[in-house]
Short mmCIF file of C-alpha atoms in Angstrom, two decimals:
data_model
loop_
_atom_site.label_atom_id
_atom_site.label_comp_id
_atom_site.label_asym_id
_atom_site.label_seq_id
_atom_site.Cartn_x
_atom_site.Cartn_y
_atom_site.Cartn_z
CA MET J 1 -78.29 331.90 14.48
CA ASP J 2 -80.23 330.33 17.50
CA PRO J 3 -80.56 326.78 17.30
CA ASN J 4 -84.76 326.56 17.66
CA ASP J 5 -85.13 328.80 15.44
CA LEU J 6 -82.57 327.08 12.35
CA THR J 7 -84.54 323.82 13.80
CA LYS J 8 -88.16 325.51 13.15
CA GLU J 9 -87.35 326.39 9.61
CA ILE J 10 -86.13 323.47 8.50
CA GLN J 11 -89.13 321.90 9.74
CA GLN J 12 -91.49 324.30 7.39
CA ILE J 13 -88.52 323.66 4.45
CA ARG J 14 -89.96 319.89 5.25
CA SER J 15 -93.59 320.37 5.26
CA LEU J 16 -93.55 322.79 2.25
CA MET J 17 -91.65 319.64 0.09
CA GLU J 18 -94.01 317.64 1.55
CA ARG J 19 -96.90 319.69 0.51
CA SER J 20 -95.66 319.39 -2.36
CA SER J 21 -94.62 316.19 -3.05
CA LYS J 22 -97.28 314.33 -1.68
CA PHE J 23 -100.95 314.56 -1.61
CA ILE J 24 -102.28 314.96 1.89
CA SER J 25 -105.71 315.87 1.27
CA ILE J 26 -106.84 312.85 1.97
CA SER J 27 -109.01 312.45 5.09
CA GLY J 28 -108.85 309.75 7.92
CA LEU J 29 -112.52 310.74 8.68
CA SER J 30 -113.48 309.97 5.09
CA SER J 31 -111.73 306.53 5.50
CA VAL J 32 -113.87 305.54 8.69
CA LEU J 33 -117.25 306.44 6.56
CA ILE J 34 -116.29 304.66 3.70
CA GLY J 35 -115.25 301.52 6.01
CA THR J 36 -118.87 301.87 7.37
CA TYR J 37 -120.42 302.32 4.62
CA ALA J 38 -119.04 298.92 2.85
CA LEU J 39 -120.60 297.33 6.06
CA ILE J 40 -124.21 298.23 6.08
CA GLY J 41 -123.06 296.99 2.08
CA ALA J 42 -121.80 294.28 2.96
CA GLY J 43 -124.91 292.91 5.89
CA ILE J 44 -127.52 294.15 3.39
CA ALA J 45 -125.73 291.90 0.57
CA TYR J 46 -125.64 289.09 3.35
CA VAL J 47 -129.28 289.52 3.93
CA LEU J 48 -130.37 289.31 -0.10
CA VAL J 49 -128.26 286.17 -0.62
CA TYR J 50 -128.81 284.06 2.43
CA GLY J 51 -131.85 285.95 4.62
CA PHE J 52 -132.16 287.05 8.26
CA ASP J 53 -132.20 284.21 9.83
CA SER J 54 -129.43 282.12 8.42
CA GLU J 55 -126.47 281.46 10.52
CA PHE J 56 -122.63 282.93 10.24
CA SER J 57 -120.77 279.89 8.99
CA TYR J 58 -118.61 278.72 6.10
CA ARG J 59 -120.29 279.51 2.55
CA ASP J 60 -120.22 277.00 -0.33
CA HIS J 61 -123.51 278.78 -2.09
CA TYR J 62 -123.09 281.24 -5.01
CA ILE J 63 -125.14 283.34 -7.17
CA THR J 64 -127.32 281.43 -9.79
CA ASP J 65 -130.34 284.21 -9.93
CA ASN J 66 -129.61 286.85 -12.05
CA GLY J 67 -132.37 288.86 -10.64
CA LEU J 68 -130.45 288.65 -7.15
CA LEU J 69 -127.00 289.65 -8.68
CA LEU J 70 -128.96 292.72 -10.10
CA LYS J 71 -129.14 293.78 -6.27
CA LEU J 72 -126.30 292.82 -5.70
CA PHE J 73 -124.58 294.83 -8.36
CA LEU J 74 -126.94 297.52 -7.27
CA VAL J 75 -126.20 297.40 -3.52
CA ALA J 76 -122.05 297.85 -4.52
CA LEU J 77 -123.02 300.47 -6.88
CA LEU J 78 -124.43 302.72 -4.58
CA VAL J 79 -121.72 302.13 -2.19
CA LEU J 80 -118.82 302.65 -4.79
CA ILE J 81 -120.82 306.21 -5.66
CA VAL J 82 -121.62 307.23 -2.07
CA SER J 83 -117.61 306.38 -1.14
CA LEU J 84 -116.37 308.30 -3.46
CA ALA J 85 -118.54 311.56 -3.24
CA THR J 86 -117.62 311.45 0.38
CA GLY J 87 -113.77 310.86 -0.67
CA ILE J 88 -114.11 313.89 -3.12
CA ILE J 89 -116.26 315.92 -0.74
CA MET J 90 -113.76 315.52 2.32
CA ALA J 91 -110.39 315.79 0.41
CA LYS J 92 -112.04 319.40 -1.20
CA ARG J 93 -112.78 320.65 1.90
CA LYS J 94 -109.60 319.57 3.60
CA ALA J 95 -107.32 321.05 0.61
CA LYS J 96 -109.03 324.17 1.35
CA LYS J 97 -108.61 324.17 5.06
CA LEU J 98 -104.58 323.30 3.89
CA LYS J 99 -104.79 326.01 0.95
CA GLN J 100 -103.40 323.26 -1.67
CA PRO J 101 -105.18 322.77 -4.63
CA ILE J 102 -106.95 319.29 -4.75
CA TRP J 103 -106.01 318.99 -8.66
CA ASN J 104 -102.28 319.48 -9.31
CA ALA J 105 -99.55 317.35 -10.27
CA THR J 106 -99.47 314.86 -7.26
CA SER J 107 -102.87 314.46 -6.96
CA LYS J 108 -102.82 313.22 -11.00
CA SER J 109 -99.83 310.98 -10.54
CA LEU J 110 -101.91 309.94 -7.75
CA LEU J 111 -104.73 308.85 -9.67
CA TYR J 112 -102.51 307.55 -12.68
CA ALA J 113 -100.88 305.23 -10.21
CA VAL J 114 -103.91 303.91 -8.78
CA SER J 115 -106.15 303.97 -11.62
CA ILE J 116 -104.27 300.86 -13.45
CA PRO J 117 -104.77 298.17 -10.81
CA LEU J 118 -108.43 299.22 -10.04
CA ILE J 119 -109.39 298.96 -13.46
CA THR J 120 -107.52 295.79 -14.50
CA GLY J 121 -109.22 294.28 -11.22
CA GLY J 122 -112.41 295.32 -12.22
CA ILE J 123 -112.36 294.23 -15.69
CA LEU J 124 -111.32 290.57 -14.10
CA ALA J 125 -113.90 290.86 -12.00
CA MET J 126 -116.63 291.37 -14.48
CA ILE J 127 -115.22 288.39 -16.65
CA PHE J 128 -115.10 286.15 -13.58
CA ILE J 129 -119.17 287.33 -13.19
CA SER J 130 -119.74 286.54 -16.99
CA LYS J 131 -118.21 283.26 -16.35
CA GLU J 132 -119.88 282.67 -13.04
CA TYR J 133 -116.57 282.32 -11.19
CA TYR J 134 -117.86 284.10 -8.32
CA ILE J 135 -115.89 282.42 -5.96
CA LEU J 136 -112.52 284.64 -7.29
CA ILE J 137 -114.71 288.13 -6.56
CA ALA J 138 -113.95 288.70 -3.38
CA SER J 139 -110.46 287.85 -3.64
CA THR J 140 -109.50 289.66 -6.92
CA LEU J 141 -111.37 293.06 -5.85
CA LEU J 142 -109.48 292.87 -2.38
CA VAL J 143 -105.92 292.00 -4.17
CA PHE J 144 -106.22 294.57 -6.79
CA TYR J 145 -107.57 297.30 -3.96
CA GLY J 146 -104.17 296.73 -2.62
CA LEU J 147 -102.17 296.81 -5.37
CA ALA J 148 -103.52 300.23 -5.73
CA LEU J 149 -103.36 301.38 -2.45
CA CYS J 150 -99.52 300.12 -2.77
CA ALA J 151 -99.16 301.92 -6.05
CA GLY J 152 -100.64 305.47 -4.80
CA SER J 153 -98.85 305.64 -1.19
CA VAL J 154 -95.78 306.64 -2.76
CA PHE J 155 -97.86 309.93 -3.78
CA THR J 156 -99.60 310.14 -0.14
CA PHE J 157 -99.51 308.74 3.54
CA PRO J 158 -97.27 306.01 3.95
CA GLU J 159 -99.80 304.49 6.13
CA ILE J 160 -101.60 303.58 3.03
CA ARG J 161 -98.93 300.98 1.93
CA TRP J 162 -99.56 299.00 4.96
CA LEU J 163 -103.22 299.46 4.43
CA GLY J 164 -102.71 298.04 0.81
CA ILE J 165 -100.67 295.03 2.38
CA PHE J 166 -103.16 294.32 4.63
CA GLU J 167 -105.79 294.08 1.83
CA ILE J 168 -103.82 291.82 -0.40
CA ILE J 169 -103.06 289.14 2.33
CA LEU J 170 -106.68 289.30 3.02
CA GLY J 171 -107.15 288.93 -0.32
CA LEU J 172 -105.35 285.76 -0.67
CA LEU J 173 -106.66 284.24 2.47
CA ALA J 174 -109.61 285.23 0.82
CA LEU J 175 -109.04 283.03 -2.26
CA GLN J 176 -107.69 280.27 0.17
CA PHE J 177 -110.38 280.16 1.81
CA PRO J 178 -113.71 280.73 -0.40
CA GLY J 179 -116.54 280.05 2.08
CA TYR J 180 -115.62 282.81 3.88
CA GLY J 181 -115.26 285.67 0.99
CA LEU J 182 -117.99 288.20 2.14
CA TRP J 183 -116.10 287.94 5.65
CA PHE J 184 -112.75 288.72 4.08
CA TRP J 185 -114.35 291.73 1.99
CA VAL J 186 -115.97 292.60 5.47
CA ALA J 187 -112.77 292.90 7.63
CA GLY J 188 -110.47 294.46 4.37
CA PHE J 189 -113.42 297.26 2.86
CA GLY J 190 -114.92 297.72 6.63
CA PHE J 191 -112.77 297.23 9.58
CA LEU J 192 -109.31 298.20 8.09
CA HIS J 193 -110.49 300.95 6.33
CA ILE J 194 -111.86 302.40 10.22
CA ILE J 195 -108.73 301.27 11.43
CA TYR J 196 -106.43 303.15 9.17
CA GLY J 197 -109.19 306.26 9.16
CA ILE J 198 -108.73 306.47 13.20
CA ILE J 199 -104.95 306.02 12.28
CA VAL J 200 -104.63 308.82 9.92
CA HIS J 201 -106.98 311.07 11.38
CA ASN J 202 -104.95 311.11 14.93
CA LYS J 203 -101.34 311.79 13.44
CA TYR J 204 -102.50 314.32 11.13
CA GLY J 205 -105.43 315.70 12.71
CA SER J 206 -107.41 314.94 8.98
#
């Protein structure tokens, strides 16, 4: 057998094995859009809390107005819904292109792996909100989101593990410097997502 033909066969076998063990329908472009949504949401939240004329500086002011808290919750919920919808729609489109079912054993394992840290972090954040521990919200969500990404990286692109590690680091820094919590949030959910999306898109063409 020609060495070139053997190499091609090995690459095809490897590709088939990867498709069966990895969920590769995650779109890099969807990550860029999700990061953009996060930046827009953070901008709206900043204006709601501090107004248009405030300076970009260390903040030790936290929410005490229930009406403001509701508005911020609605902004966060809207960003979450739009992000999920974007991710699902673009994942379906990519799965169709790759002729891969979006709902299979691998995607189920991925969902299970990320759901435990995400649900735990969400519940913990709600408890902190009920106790008015607003100082801990940004760091909690970043850390548990990072843990979820690290857990799910086993079933998809390896780059997600690095995204998760950086999210955890930002979350710990947000806990150390709580007055800059919003900026760490912007960096983690906004810019890191955009950078990750660009890398995945350029590397995997997704």
